[in-house]
mmCIF file of C-alpha atoms and ligand atoms in Angstrom:
data_model
loop_
_atom_site.group_PDB
_atom_site.id
_atom_site.type_symbol
_atom_site.label_atom_id
_atom_site.label_comp_id
_atom_site.label_asym_id
_atom_site.label_seq_id
_atom_site.Cartn_x
_atom_site.Cartn_y
_atom_site.Cartn_z
ATOM 1 C CA MET G 1 -31.307 -67.378 65.512
ATOM 2 C CA ARG G 2 -31.709 -67.828 61.780
ATOM 3 C CA ASN G 3 -33.743 -70.798 60.728
ATOM 4 C CA HIS G 4 -33.750 -70.113 57.033
ATOM 5 C CA PHE G 5 -30.796 -70.809 54.751
ATOM 6 C CA PRO G 6 -31.675 -70.459 51.066
ATOM 7 C CA VAL G 7 -29.296 -72.277 48.710
ATOM 8 C CA SER G 8 -29.907 -69.830 45.880
ATOM 9 C CA ILE G 9 -31.290 -66.316 45.543
ATOM 10 C CA ALA G 10 -33.045 -64.342 42.833
ATOM 11 C CA GLU G 11 -31.898 -60.753 42.983
ATOM 12 C CA ILE G 12 -34.773 -58.571 41.759
ATOM 13 C CA HIS G 13 -33.760 -55.099 40.630
ATOM 14 C CA LEU G 14 -36.869 -52.993 41.224
ATOM 15 C CA GLU G 15 -35.610 -49.763 39.643
ATOM 16 C CA THR G 16 -34.850 -51.742 36.483
ATOM 17 C CA ILE G 17 -38.496 -52.832 36.297
ATOM 18 C CA LYS G 18 -39.612 -49.207 36.615
ATOM 19 C CA LYS G 19 -37.174 -48.132 33.911
ATOM 20 C CA ASN G 20 -38.366 -50.884 31.539
ATOM 21 C CA ILE G 21 -41.971 -49.741 31.990
ATOM 22 C CA ARG G 22 -41.012 -46.171 31.135
ATOM 23 C CA ILE G 23 -39.164 -47.251 27.987
ATOM 24 C CA ILE G 24 -42.005 -49.493 26.747
ATOM 25 C CA GLN G 25 -44.551 -46.762 27.434
ATOM 26 C CA GLN G 26 -42.512 -44.306 25.350
ATOM 27 C CA LYS G 27 -41.950 -46.814 22.517
ATOM 28 C CA ALA G 28 -45.682 -47.421 22.231
ATOM 29 C CA SER G 29 -46.625 -43.772 22.829
ATOM 30 C CA ALA G 30 -49.058 -45.289 25.305
ATOM 31 C CA ARG G 31 -51.159 -43.151 27.556
ATOM 32 C CA LYS G 32 -51.905 -45.845 30.104
ATOM 33 C CA VAL G 33 -50.058 -48.943 31.226
ATOM 34 C CA LEU G 34 -51.472 -52.122 32.695
ATOM 35 C CA ALA G 35 -48.863 -54.164 34.558
ATOM 36 C CA VAL G 36 -49.442 -57.898 34.159
ATOM 37 C CA VAL G 37 -48.310 -59.454 37.441
ATOM 38 C CA LYS G 38 -49.726 -62.963 37.052
ATOM 39 C CA CYS G 39 -47.777 -65.947 38.386
ATOM 40 C CA ASP G 40 -46.266 -63.867 41.188
ATOM 41 C CA ALA G 41 -45.189 -61.249 38.640
ATOM 42 C CA TYR G 42 -43.400 -63.873 36.524
ATOM 43 C CA ARG G 43 -41.801 -64.994 39.829
ATOM 44 C CA HIS G 44 -40.428 -61.539 40.583
ATOM 45 C CA GLY G 45 -42.862 -61.233 43.514
ATOM 46 C CA ALA G 46 -46.321 -59.822 42.736
ATOM 47 C CA VAL G 47 -46.943 -57.782 45.868
ATOM 48 C CA THR G 48 -43.460 -56.271 46.227
ATOM 49 C CA VAL G 49 -43.176 -55.445 42.520
ATOM 50 C CA SER G 50 -46.731 -54.055 42.348
ATOM 51 C CA LYS G 51 -46.253 -51.835 45.389
ATOM 52 C CA PHE G 52 -43.022 -50.491 43.947
ATOM 53 C CA ILE G 53 -44.521 -49.620 40.549
ATOM 54 C CA GLU G 54 -48.044 -48.681 41.646
ATOM 55 C CA GLY G 55 -47.394 -44.971 41.055
ATOM 56 C CA ASN G 56 -46.087 -45.650 37.533
ATOM 57 C CA VAL G 57 -48.937 -47.750 36.153
ATOM 58 C CA ASP G 58 -52.697 -47.372 35.787
ATOM 59 C CA TRP G 59 -53.931 -50.933 36.075
ATOM 60 C CA PHE G 60 -52.778 -54.344 37.227
ATOM 61 C CA ALA G 61 -53.846 -57.709 35.817
ATOM 62 C CA VAL G 62 -53.626 -61.228 37.177
ATOM 63 C CA ALA G 63 -54.694 -64.650 35.938
ATOM 64 C CA SER G 64 -56.969 -65.687 38.789
ATOM 65 C CA VAL G 65 -59.112 -64.328 41.603
ATOM 66 C CA ASP G 66 -56.656 -65.717 44.168
ATOM 67 C CA GLU G 67 -53.839 -63.712 42.603
ATOM 68 C CA GLY G 68 -56.058 -60.624 42.729
ATOM 69 C CA ILE G 69 -56.865 -61.170 46.407
ATOM 70 C CA GLU G 70 -53.137 -61.463 47.112
ATOM 71 C CA LEU G 71 -52.599 -57.993 45.625
ATOM 72 C CA ARG G 72 -55.445 -56.493 47.655
ATOM 73 C CA MET G 73 -54.178 -58.141 50.861
ATOM 74 C CA GLY G 74 -50.771 -56.693 50.038
ATOM 75 C CA GLY G 75 -52.273 -53.188 49.956
ATOM 76 C CA ILE G 76 -52.591 -52.551 46.211
ATOM 77 C CA LYS G 77 -55.239 -49.894 45.550
ATOM 78 C CA LYS G 78 -55.204 -49.470 41.750
ATOM 79 C CA PRO G 79 -57.738 -51.374 39.627
ATOM 80 C CA VAL G 80 -56.986 -55.083 39.199
ATOM 81 C CA LEU G 81 -58.276 -56.966 36.145
ATOM 82 C CA VAL G 82 -58.639 -60.747 36.337
ATOM 83 C CA PHE G 83 -58.070 -62.466 32.968
ATOM 84 C CA GLY G 84 -59.618 -65.795 34.039
ATOM 85 C CA VAL G 85 -63.313 -66.634 34.032
ATOM 86 C CA PRO G 86 -65.802 -65.785 36.782
ATOM 87 C CA THR G 87 -67.698 -68.709 38.342
ATOM 88 C CA TYR G 88 -70.473 -69.070 40.905
ATOM 89 C CA GLU G 89 -67.791 -70.073 43.418
ATOM 90 C CA ASN G 90 -65.617 -66.978 43.012
ATOM 91 C CA ALA G 91 -68.223 -64.353 41.971
ATOM 92 C CA ALA G 92 -68.574 -62.864 45.475
ATOM 93 C CA ALA G 93 -64.794 -62.435 45.779
ATOM 94 C CA TYR G 94 -64.737 -60.008 42.839
ATOM 95 C CA GLN G 95 -67.073 -57.765 44.754
ATOM 96 C CA THR G 96 -65.530 -58.219 48.211
ATOM 97 C CA HIS G 97 -62.014 -57.446 46.952
ATOM 98 C CA ASN G 98 -62.947 -54.936 44.280
ATOM 99 C CA LEU G 99 -61.525 -56.967 41.395
ATOM 100 C CA THR G 100 -62.517 -56.294 37.795
ATOM 101 C CA ALA G 101 -63.906 -59.395 36.113
ATOM 102 C CA THR G 102 -63.410 -60.430 32.510
ATOM 103 C CA ILE G 103 -66.662 -61.276 30.766
ATOM 104 C CA SER G 104 -65.816 -63.598 27.907
ATOM 105 C CA ASP G 105 -69.033 -65.601 27.696
ATOM 106 C CA VAL G 106 -72.744 -64.790 27.766
ATOM 107 C CA ALA G 107 -73.177 -66.832 30.978
ATOM 108 C CA HIS G 108 -70.792 -64.538 32.873
ATOM 109 C CA PHE G 109 -73.308 -61.657 32.820
ATOM 110 C CA SER G 110 -75.547 -63.602 35.198
ATOM 111 C CA VAL G 111 -72.744 -65.078 37.339
ATOM 112 C CA LEU G 112 -71.368 -61.775 38.658
ATOM 113 C CA MET G 113 -72.852 -60.013 41.707
ATOM 114 C CA ASP G 114 -74.569 -56.606 41.574
ATOM 115 C CA GLY G 115 -72.152 -53.702 41.273
ATOM 116 C CA THR G 116 -69.201 -55.792 40.057
ATOM 117 C CA SER G 117 -66.922 -54.055 37.586
ATOM 118 C CA TYR G 118 -66.043 -55.947 34.386
ATOM 119 C CA GLN G 119 -64.351 -55.702 31.004
ATOM 120 C CA LEU G 120 -65.387 -57.469 27.816
ATOM 121 C CA ASN G 121 -62.915 -59.830 26.133
ATOM 122 C CA PHE G 122 -63.211 -60.531 22.401
ATOM 123 C CA ASP G 123 -61.291 -63.326 20.712
ATOM 124 C CA THR G 124 -60.007 -61.828 17.477
ATOM 125 C CA GLY G 125 -57.776 -64.793 16.645
ATOM 126 C CA MET G 126 -55.890 -65.964 19.725
ATOM 127 C CA GLY G 127 -58.263 -68.915 20.018
ATOM 128 C CA ARG G 128 -58.298 -69.016 23.792
ATOM 129 C CA LEU G 129 -60.950 -66.980 25.619
ATOM 130 C CA GLY G 130 -63.453 -64.384 24.548
ATOM 131 C CA PHE G 131 -66.525 -63.650 22.487
ATOM 132 C CA SER G 132 -66.305 -64.124 18.776
ATOM 133 C CA PRO G 133 -66.522 -60.881 16.764
ATOM 134 C CA ALA G 134 -69.797 -62.151 15.269
ATOM 135 C CA GLN G 135 -71.373 -61.881 18.744
ATOM 136 C CA ALA G 136 -70.591 -58.153 19.073
ATOM 137 C CA ALA G 137 -74.133 -56.851 18.508
ATOM 138 C CA ASP G 138 -75.668 -59.387 20.917
ATOM 139 C CA VAL G 139 -73.017 -58.696 23.564
ATOM 140 C CA ARG G 140 -73.752 -55.000 23.292
ATOM 141 C CA GLN G 141 -77.440 -55.666 24.002
ATOM 142 C CA LEU G 142 -76.517 -57.813 27.010
ATOM 143 C CA ALA G 143 -74.197 -55.108 28.336
ATOM 144 C CA ILE G 144 -76.949 -52.512 28.023
ATOM 145 C CA ALA G 145 -79.409 -54.827 29.769
ATOM 146 C CA SER G 146 -76.913 -55.510 32.594
ATOM 147 C CA GLN G 147 -76.928 -52.114 34.277
ATOM 148 C CA ARG G 148 -76.463 -53.852 37.653
ATOM 149 C CA LEU G 149 -72.852 -54.423 36.557
ATOM 150 C CA ALA G 150 -70.287 -51.727 35.675
ATOM 151 C CA CYS G 151 -68.429 -52.019 32.374
ATOM 152 C CA SER G 152 -64.980 -50.394 32.550
ATOM 153 C CA GLY G 153 -63.407 -51.545 29.302
ATOM 154 C CA ILE G 154 -63.003 -53.918 26.373
ATOM 155 C CA TYR G 155 -59.948 -55.885 25.265
ATOM 156 C CA SER G 156 -58.521 -58.499 22.944
ATOM 157 C CA HIS G 157 -55.192 -60.348 22.716
ATOM 158 C CA TYR G 158 -52.618 -60.899 19.940
ATOM 159 C CA ALA G 159 -51.386 -64.383 19.063
ATOM 160 C CA THR G 160 -48.319 -63.483 16.995
ATOM 161 C CA ALA G 161 -46.990 -60.118 18.168
ATOM 162 C CA ASP G 162 -43.881 -61.488 19.898
ATOM 163 C CA ASP G 163 -41.848 -61.032 16.715
ATOM 164 C CA PRO G 164 -42.103 -58.243 14.132
ATOM 165 C CA GLY G 165 -43.542 -58.677 10.655
ATOM 166 C CA SER G 166 -46.596 -60.829 11.306
ATOM 167 C CA ASP G 167 -49.524 -60.133 8.957
ATOM 168 C CA TYR G 168 -51.832 -61.788 11.466
ATOM 169 C CA VAL G 169 -51.304 -58.882 13.885
ATOM 170 C CA TYR G 170 -52.920 -56.532 11.367
ATOM 171 C CA ILE G 171 -55.746 -58.975 10.667
ATOM 172 C CA GLN G 172 -56.522 -59.244 14.395
ATOM 173 C CA GLN G 173 -56.363 -55.483 14.764
ATOM 174 C CA GLN G 174 -58.881 -55.041 11.932
ATOM 175 C CA ARG G 175 -61.232 -57.588 13.485
ATOM 176 C CA PHE G 176 -61.038 -55.779 16.825
ATOM 177 C CA LYS G 177 -61.716 -52.398 15.215
ATOM 178 C CA GLN G 178 -64.793 -53.910 13.620
ATOM 179 C CA VAL G 179 -65.944 -55.125 17.063
ATOM 180 C CA LEU G 180 -65.335 -51.659 18.515
ATOM 181 C CA THR G 181 -67.815 -50.059 16.103
ATOM 182 C CA HIS G 182 -70.506 -51.722 18.239
ATOM 183 C CA PHE G 183 -69.178 -50.139 21.453
ATOM 184 C CA PRO G 184 -68.781 -46.427 20.736
ATOM 185 C CA GLU G 185 -69.070 -45.331 24.375
ATOM 186 C CA ILE G 186 -66.741 -47.824 26.057
ATOM 187 C CA PRO G 187 -64.274 -45.977 28.336
ATOM 188 C CA LEU G 188 -61.093 -48.068 27.955
ATOM 189 C CA ILE G 189 -59.797 -50.132 25.029
ATOM 190 C CA HIS G 190 -56.634 -52.273 25.056
ATOM 191 C CA MET G 191 -55.075 -55.033 22.987
ATOM 192 C CA SER G 192 -51.270 -54.747 22.924
ATOM 193 C CA ASN G 193 -49.048 -56.998 25.043
ATOM 194 C CA THR G 194 -45.292 -56.455 25.335
ATOM 195 C CA GLY G 195 -44.665 -57.872 21.869
ATOM 196 C CA ALA G 196 -47.227 -55.660 20.154
ATOM 197 C CA ALA G 197 -46.102 -52.598 22.113
ATOM 198 C CA THR G 198 -42.419 -53.058 21.285
ATOM 199 C CA ASN G 199 -42.412 -54.696 17.829
ATOM 200 C CA TYR G 200 -45.227 -52.825 16.078
ATOM 201 C CA ASP G 201 -45.119 -49.052 15.964
ATOM 202 C CA ASP G 202 -47.681 -48.820 13.140
ATOM 203 C CA ILE G 203 -50.647 -50.362 14.942
ATOM 204 C CA ASP G 204 -53.125 -48.631 17.223
ATOM 205 C CA HIS G 205 -52.282 -49.290 20.870
ATOM 206 C CA PHE G 206 -55.641 -47.754 21.850
ATOM 207 C CA GLY G 207 -55.896 -46.339 25.371
ATOM 208 C CA MET G 208 -53.557 -48.703 27.188
ATOM 209 C CA ILE G 209 -50.854 -51.332 26.711
ATOM 210 C CA ARG G 210 -50.464 -54.469 28.828
ATOM 211 C CA THR G 211 -46.948 -55.469 29.736
ATOM 212 C CA GLY G 212 -45.685 -58.362 31.806
ATOM 213 C CA LEU G 213 -42.525 -59.822 30.327
ATOM 214 C CA GLY G 214 -41.348 -56.455 29.033
ATOM 215 C CA MET G 215 -41.281 -54.973 32.538
ATOM 216 C CA MET G 216 -38.996 -57.808 33.520
ATOM 217 C CA GLY G 217 -36.640 -56.850 30.695
ATOM 218 C CA TYR G 218 -37.452 -59.372 27.998
ATOM 219 C CA ASN G 219 -39.316 -59.723 24.736
ATOM 220 C CA ALA G 220 -41.056 -63.054 24.222
ATOM 221 C CA GLY G 221 -40.076 -63.883 20.643
ATOM 222 C CA TYR G 222 -36.739 -64.357 18.924
ATOM 223 C CA THR G 223 -36.252 -60.599 18.804
ATOM 224 C CA ARG G 224 -34.053 -59.401 21.625
ATOM 225 C CA HIS G 225 -34.474 -55.820 22.733
ATOM 226 C CA SER G 226 -31.174 -54.479 24.031
ATOM 227 C CA TRP G 227 -32.965 -51.397 25.369
ATOM 228 C CA LEU G 228 -34.742 -53.521 27.957
ATOM 229 C CA THR G 229 -32.756 -54.745 30.965
ATOM 230 C CA PRO G 230 -33.519 -58.096 32.626
ATOM 231 C CA ALA G 231 -34.477 -57.408 36.229
ATOM 232 C CA LEU G 232 -33.699 -60.806 37.767
ATOM 233 C CA ILE G 233 -30.268 -62.284 38.500
ATOM 234 C CA TRP G 234 -30.239 -65.816 39.882
ATOM 235 C CA LYS G 235 -27.206 -66.674 41.994
ATOM 236 C CA THR G 236 -25.977 -69.610 44.015
ATOM 237 C CA LYS G 237 -22.735 -70.841 45.558
ATOM 238 C CA ALA G 238 -20.758 -73.975 44.744
ATOM 239 C CA ALA G 239 -21.713 -76.666 47.271
ATOM 240 C CA GLN G 240 -18.746 -78.923 46.680
ATOM 241 C CA VAL G 241 -15.694 -79.000 44.419
ATOM 242 C CA ARG G 242 -13.843 -82.239 43.696
ATOM 243 C CA PRO G 243 -11.089 -83.485 41.411
ATOM 244 C CA ILE G 244 -12.364 -85.562 38.500
ATOM 245 C CA LYS G 245 -10.401 -87.865 36.185
ATOM 246 C CA ARG G 246 -10.536 -88.298 32.436
ATOM 247 C CA GLY G 247 -13.108 -90.996 31.646
ATOM 248 C CA ASP G 248 -15.172 -90.507 34.846
ATOM 249 C CA VAL G 249 -18.912 -90.219 34.223
ATOM 250 C CA VAL G 250 -21.307 -87.762 35.850
ATOM 251 C CA SER G 251 -24.964 -87.902 36.950
ATOM 252 C CA TYR G 252 -27.994 -90.034 36.080
ATOM 253 C CA SER G 253 -27.738 -92.083 32.915
ATOM 254 C CA SER G 254 -24.019 -91.183 32.688
ATOM 255 C CA THR G 255 -24.535 -88.850 29.748
ATOM 256 C CA TRP G 256 -21.272 -86.973 30.357
ATOM 257 C CA VAL G 257 -17.779 -88.408 30.262
ATOM 258 C CA CYS G 258 -14.927 -86.312 31.629
ATOM 259 C CA PRO G 259 -12.627 -85.339 28.730
ATOM 260 C CA GLU G 260 -9.515 -84.492 30.824
ATOM 261 C CA ASP G 261 -8.359 -84.525 34.443
ATOM 262 C CA GLY G 262 -9.710 -81.468 36.260
ATOM 263 C CA PHE G 263 -12.292 -80.310 38.763
ATOM 264 C CA LEU G 264 -16.049 -80.688 39.093
ATOM 265 C CA ALA G 265 -18.297 -78.290 41.020
ATOM 266 C CA THR G 266 -21.684 -79.374 42.354
ATOM 267 C CA LEU G 267 -24.288 -76.581 42.593
ATOM 268 C CA PRO G 268 -27.201 -76.884 45.060
ATOM 269 C CA VAL G 269 -29.946 -76.189 42.488
ATOM 270 C CA GLY G 270 -31.755 -78.420 40.033
ATOM 271 C CA TYR G 271 -34.929 -78.705 38.040
ATOM 272 C CA ALA G 272 -37.053 -78.465 41.196
ATOM 273 C CA ASP G 273 -35.692 -74.934 41.576
ATOM 274 C CA GLY G 274 -36.294 -74.083 37.934
ATOM 275 C CA VAL G 275 -33.148 -75.104 36.041
ATOM 276 C CA PRO G 276 -34.785 -76.943 33.130
ATOM 277 C CA ARG G 277 -33.635 -80.541 32.732
ATOM 278 C CA SER G 278 -33.645 -79.898 28.978
ATOM 279 C CA LEU G 279 -30.559 -77.695 29.527
ATOM 280 C CA SER G 280 -28.525 -80.728 30.633
ATOM 281 C CA ASN G 281 -25.051 -80.639 29.049
ATOM 282 C CA LYS G 282 -25.919 -77.299 27.392
ATOM 283 C CA LEU G 283 -26.144 -74.690 30.143
ATOM 284 C CA HIS G 284 -23.177 -72.425 30.823
ATOM 285 C CA VAL G 285 -22.806 -70.681 34.191
ATOM 286 C CA LEU G 286 -20.563 -67.829 35.247
ATOM 287 C CA ILE G 287 -17.950 -68.280 37.972
ATOM 288 C CA ASN G 288 -15.291 -65.599 38.583
ATOM 289 C CA ASP G 289 -16.183 -63.982 35.236
ATOM 290 C CA THR G 290 -15.551 -67.212 33.318
ATOM 291 C CA TYR G 291 -18.203 -69.357 31.616
ATOM 292 C CA TYR G 292 -18.221 -73.039 32.557
ATOM 293 C CA ARG G 293 -20.177 -75.783 30.915
ATOM 294 C CA GLN G 294 -22.694 -77.739 32.879
ATOM 295 C CA ALA G 295 -21.928 -81.495 32.942
ATOM 296 C CA GLY G 296 -24.288 -84.483 32.972
ATOM 297 C CA ASN G 297 -28.019 -84.604 33.526
ATOM 298 C CA ILE G 298 -29.397 -81.825 35.709
ATOM 299 C CA THR G 299 -30.957 -83.513 38.743
ATOM 300 C CA MET G 300 -33.843 -82.431 40.958
ATOM 301 C CA ASP G 301 -31.704 -80.572 43.498
ATOM 302 C CA MET G 302 -28.152 -80.549 42.156
ATOM 303 C CA THR G 303 -26.350 -79.532 38.987
ATOM 304 C CA MET G 304 -22.745 -80.286 38.115
ATOM 305 C CA VAL G 305 -20.298 -77.999 36.320
ATOM 306 C CA PHE G 306 -16.943 -78.999 34.808
ATOM 307 C CA LEU G 307 -14.240 -76.504 35.726
ATOM 308 C CA GLY G 308 -11.433 -77.914 33.560
ATOM 309 C CA LYS G 309 -8.073 -77.276 35.251
ATOM 310 C CA GLU G 310 -9.552 -74.505 37.416
ATOM 311 C CA ASN G 311 -9.955 -75.276 41.109
ATOM 312 C CA ILE G 312 -12.311 -73.037 43.097
ATOM 313 C CA GLU G 313 -13.245 -72.878 46.766
ATOM 314 C CA PRO G 314 -16.577 -74.312 47.876
ATOM 315 C CA ARG G 315 -18.990 -71.368 48.531
ATOM 316 C CA THR G 316 -17.628 -69.513 45.501
ATOM 317 C CA ASP G 317 -20.365 -67.376 43.892
ATOM 318 C CA VAL G 318 -21.996 -68.746 40.767
ATOM 319 C CA ILE G 319 -24.303 -66.727 38.517
ATOM 320 C CA LEU G 320 -26.878 -69.010 36.950
ATOM 321 C CA LEU G 321 -29.066 -66.589 35.020
ATOM 322 C CA GLY G 322 -29.009 -62.895 34.175
ATOM 323 C CA GLY G 323 -26.374 -60.249 34.769
ATOM 324 C CA SER G 324 -23.271 -61.142 32.735
ATOM 325 C CA ALA G 325 -24.251 -64.828 32.662
ATOM 326 C CA TRP G 326 -26.633 -66.445 30.195
ATOM 327 C CA ASN G 327 -29.998 -64.730 30.486
ATOM 328 C CA ALA G 328 -33.477 -66.114 29.899
ATOM 329 C CA TYR G 329 -33.126 -65.645 26.118
ATOM 330 C CA GLU G 330 -30.229 -68.126 26.039
ATOM 331 C CA TRP G 331 -31.956 -70.490 28.456
ATOM 332 C CA ALA G 332 -35.105 -70.429 26.323
ATOM 333 C CA GLU G 333 -33.203 -70.923 23.078
ATOM 334 C CA HIS G 334 -31.103 -73.858 24.309
ATOM 335 C CA GLY G 335 -33.975 -75.324 26.336
ATOM 336 C CA GLN G 336 -36.372 -75.045 23.397
ATOM 337 C CA THR G 337 -39.009 -73.032 25.201
ATOM 338 C CA ASN G 338 -39.890 -69.373 25.631
ATOM 339 C CA VAL G 339 -38.680 -66.739 28.072
ATOM 340 C CA HIS G 340 -42.021 -66.731 29.906
ATOM 341 C CA GLU G 341 -41.631 -70.396 30.777
ATOM 342 C CA ILE G 342 -38.036 -69.988 31.930
ATOM 343 C CA LEU G 343 -39.031 -67.237 34.379
ATOM 344 C CA THR G 344 -42.242 -68.824 35.637
ATOM 345 C CA ASN G 345 -40.417 -72.130 36.203
ATOM 346 C CA ILE G 346 -38.248 -70.504 38.870
ATOM 347 C CA THR G 347 -39.881 -72.026 41.934
ATOM 348 C CA PRO G 348 -40.534 -70.527 45.380
ATOM 349 C CA ARG G 349 -37.512 -72.482 46.642
ATOM 350 C CA VAL G 350 -35.447 -69.643 45.226
ATOM 351 C CA GLU G 351 -35.293 -66.818 47.741
ATOM 352 C CA LYS G 352 -36.188 -63.379 46.350
ATOM 353 C CA VAL G 353 -33.933 -60.525 47.408
ATOM 354 C CA TYR G 354 -34.901 -56.976 46.422
ATOM 355 C CA ILE G 355 -32.213 -54.558 45.356
HETATM 356 C C1 PLP H 401 -49.991 -62.710 29.952
HETATM 357 C C2 PLP H 401 -50.833 -61.738 29.240
HETATM 358 C C3 PLP H 401 -50.311 -60.482 28.872
HETATM 359 C C4 PLP H 401 -48.875 -60.104 29.080
HETATM 360 O O1 PLP H 401 -48.089 -60.597 28.037
HETATM 361 P P1 PLP H 401 -46.516 -60.256 27.967
HETATM 362 O O2 PLP H 401 -46.065 -60.917 26.728
HETATM 363 O O3 PLP H 401 -45.909 -60.880 29.198
HETATM 364 O O4 PLP H 401 -46.403 -58.799 27.967
HETATM 365 C C5 PLP H 401 -51.173 -59.574 28.295
HETATM 366 N N1 PLP H 401 -52.480 -59.870 28.070
HETATM 367 C C6 PLP H 401 -52.997 -61.072 28.387
HETATM 368 C C7 PLP H 401 -54.440 -61.327 28.107
HETATM 369 C C8 PLP H 401 -52.202 -62.050 28.971
HETATM 370 O O5 PLP H 401 -52.715 -63.245 29.272
#
């Protein structure tokens, strides 16, 4: 007997992810690829996606130790870099689960356990985590003195690479190159995220690129890359369809007034599933190859769509995001956020189905 009845599904096209990786790797003439699978691989499913692409990438990266442990428990064997900071609480887990730590502060050298592998992170202008370039000589001395740990690389991160033409990308690159003069023997150097790898062909991508969003078929900025294919299609079915009269109002705060007699479909998804409330009265969804406008405030679990004169059966398929419907670029643009946030807001309520 089934005891599980998801009201919406996210179709994840695994071959599409593999193809996107190949294209980005070629664009950047990159030797190695690190697959960023933080936040459950941008909600595409970290373990399933990582297992599928493990033969096509060299490294994985996650945000936290817990996400790294999940990959190891799922059977991932390739190196896993953790972007977050090591602490006394989680230091042993790096060693137990063979996770590569990020050292971004002097204190981290003493936190990690003997034999732990690590990479150095320098902040060349992102303003988030990492040593300042001025610390390079001191950090080198600490690395040499810390032979009980194993250094496997050095990295930095761009702040403005999501769109082409940013001078700051070149400034950060220069700062990083200056840092690198202090580390002539380091085995692996990387700096480029999806944006840098796809929007800048005249910078040095060093030994490896890091891609998260690009694998999923998107670029983060305003620049849309038609040669990448979104890998996730979010689908649901109409829960109820009812006639509605001109002048009737819909949903909380009655922000929508029906312009003409017609039909209203109620969909069983809302902002608790990941349809941003900021898309209220803006979102368009695809039903039978026709776009319909969403009506009224999006609620926690339900979203209404005005069908005009069209009457459809309850249980009719509705494409919310991806495929021929609006994709995460349109959602991000109309919801005034970025593609990353649209994808990571898709909650575990949405059942993942692998194609
Ligand atoms: C998230 C993240 C990435 C991946 O960025 P995308 O734009 O998704 O490719 C790369 N490097 C670091 C340090 C990150 O935090």
